[in-house]
Amino acid sequence: MREYLVIAHPDETGGYWTEVPALPGCGSQGETLEEAVEMTKDAIEGVLETLQAHGKPIPEDKDVVVKVTVGV
């Protein structure tokens, strides 16, 4: 099992789009956050399977997310 950071963004026209920083170009979209995340899981699996099939290394996710509060 592997874990990857998925960043979800609200889309201007509705729904969400996602990105996976450890896997450049990997992401998806959906009408709901849950749908976007599920679609992104499928995209991640596809990227990892492709890398594996071509004998390429599978990137590890080393990103750290920190949320801060500021007084402005």
Coordinates of C-alpha atoms in Angstrom, one line a residue:
M1 CA 0.0 0.0 0.0
R2 CA 1.2 3.5 -0.8
E3 CA -0.1 6.9 0.2
Y4 CA 0.0 10.0 -1.9
L5 CA -1.0 13.6 -1.1
V6 CA -3.9 14.7 -3.3
I7 CA -4.8 18.4 -3.5
A8 CA -8.4 19.2 -4.4
H9 CA -9.3 22.5 -5.9
P10 CA -12.9 23.8 -6.4
D11 CA -13.5 24.3 -10.1
E12 CA -14.9 27.7 -11.3
T13 CA -17.7 25.9 -13.2
G14 CA -18.6 23.6 -10.3
G15 CA -17.1 20.4 -9.0
Y16 CA -13.4 19.8 -8.1
W17 CA -10.1 19.0 -9.9
T18 CA -7.2 17.3 -8.2
E19 CA -3.4 17.1 -8.5
V20 CA -0.9 14.7 -7.1
P21 CA 2.4 16.6 -6.5
A22 CA 4.5 13.4 -6.2
L23 CA 3.2 12.3 -9.6
P24 CA 3.4 15.3 -12.0
G25 CA 0.6 15.3 -14.5
C26 CA -1.5 12.9 -12.4
G27 CA -4.9 14.2 -11.3
S28 CA -8.6 14.1 -12.1
Q29 CA -11.9 15.8 -11.6
G30 CA -15.4 15.2 -10.4
E31 CA -18.7 16.8 -9.7
T32 CA -18.2 16.2 -6.0
L33 CA -15.1 16.1 -3.8
E34 CA -15.7 12.4 -3.2
E35 CA -16.0 11.6 -6.9
A36 CA -12.9 13.6 -7.7
V37 CA -10.9 11.7 -5.0
E38 CA -12.1 8.3 -6.3
M39 CA -11.2 9.3 -9.9
T40 CA -7.8 10.4 -8.6
K41 CA -7.2 7.1 -6.9
D42 CA -7.9 5.4 -10.3
A43 CA -5.5 7.8 -12.0
I44 CA -2.7 7.1 -9.4
E45 CA -3.1 3.4 -9.9
G46 CA -2.9 3.8 -13.6
V47 CA 0.3 5.8 -13.4
L48 CA 1.9 3.4 -11.0
E49 CA 1.0 0.4 -13.1
T50 CA 2.4 2.1 -16.2
L51 CA 5.7 2.9 -14.4
Q52 CA 5.9 -0.6 -13.1
A53 CA 5.3 -2.1 -16.6
H54 CA 8.1 0.0 -18.0
G55 CA 10.5 -0.8 -15.2
K56 CA 10.6 2.8 -14.0
P57 CA 10.9 3.6 -10.3
I58 CA 7.8 4.4 -8.4
P59 CA 8.1 7.8 -6.7
E60 CA 7.6 8.0 -2.9
D61 CA 5.5 10.9 -1.6
K62 CA 7.6 12.9 0.8
D63 CA 5.5 16.0 0.9
V64 CA 4.5 17.4 4.2
V65 CA 1.3 19.5 4.5
V66 CA 1.2 22.2 7.1
K67 CA -1.9 24.4 7.6
V68 CA -1.2 27.7 9.4
T69 CA -3.5 30.4 10.8
V70 CA -2.6 34.0 10.4
G71 CA -4.2 37.0 12.0
V72 CA -5.1 39.1 8.8

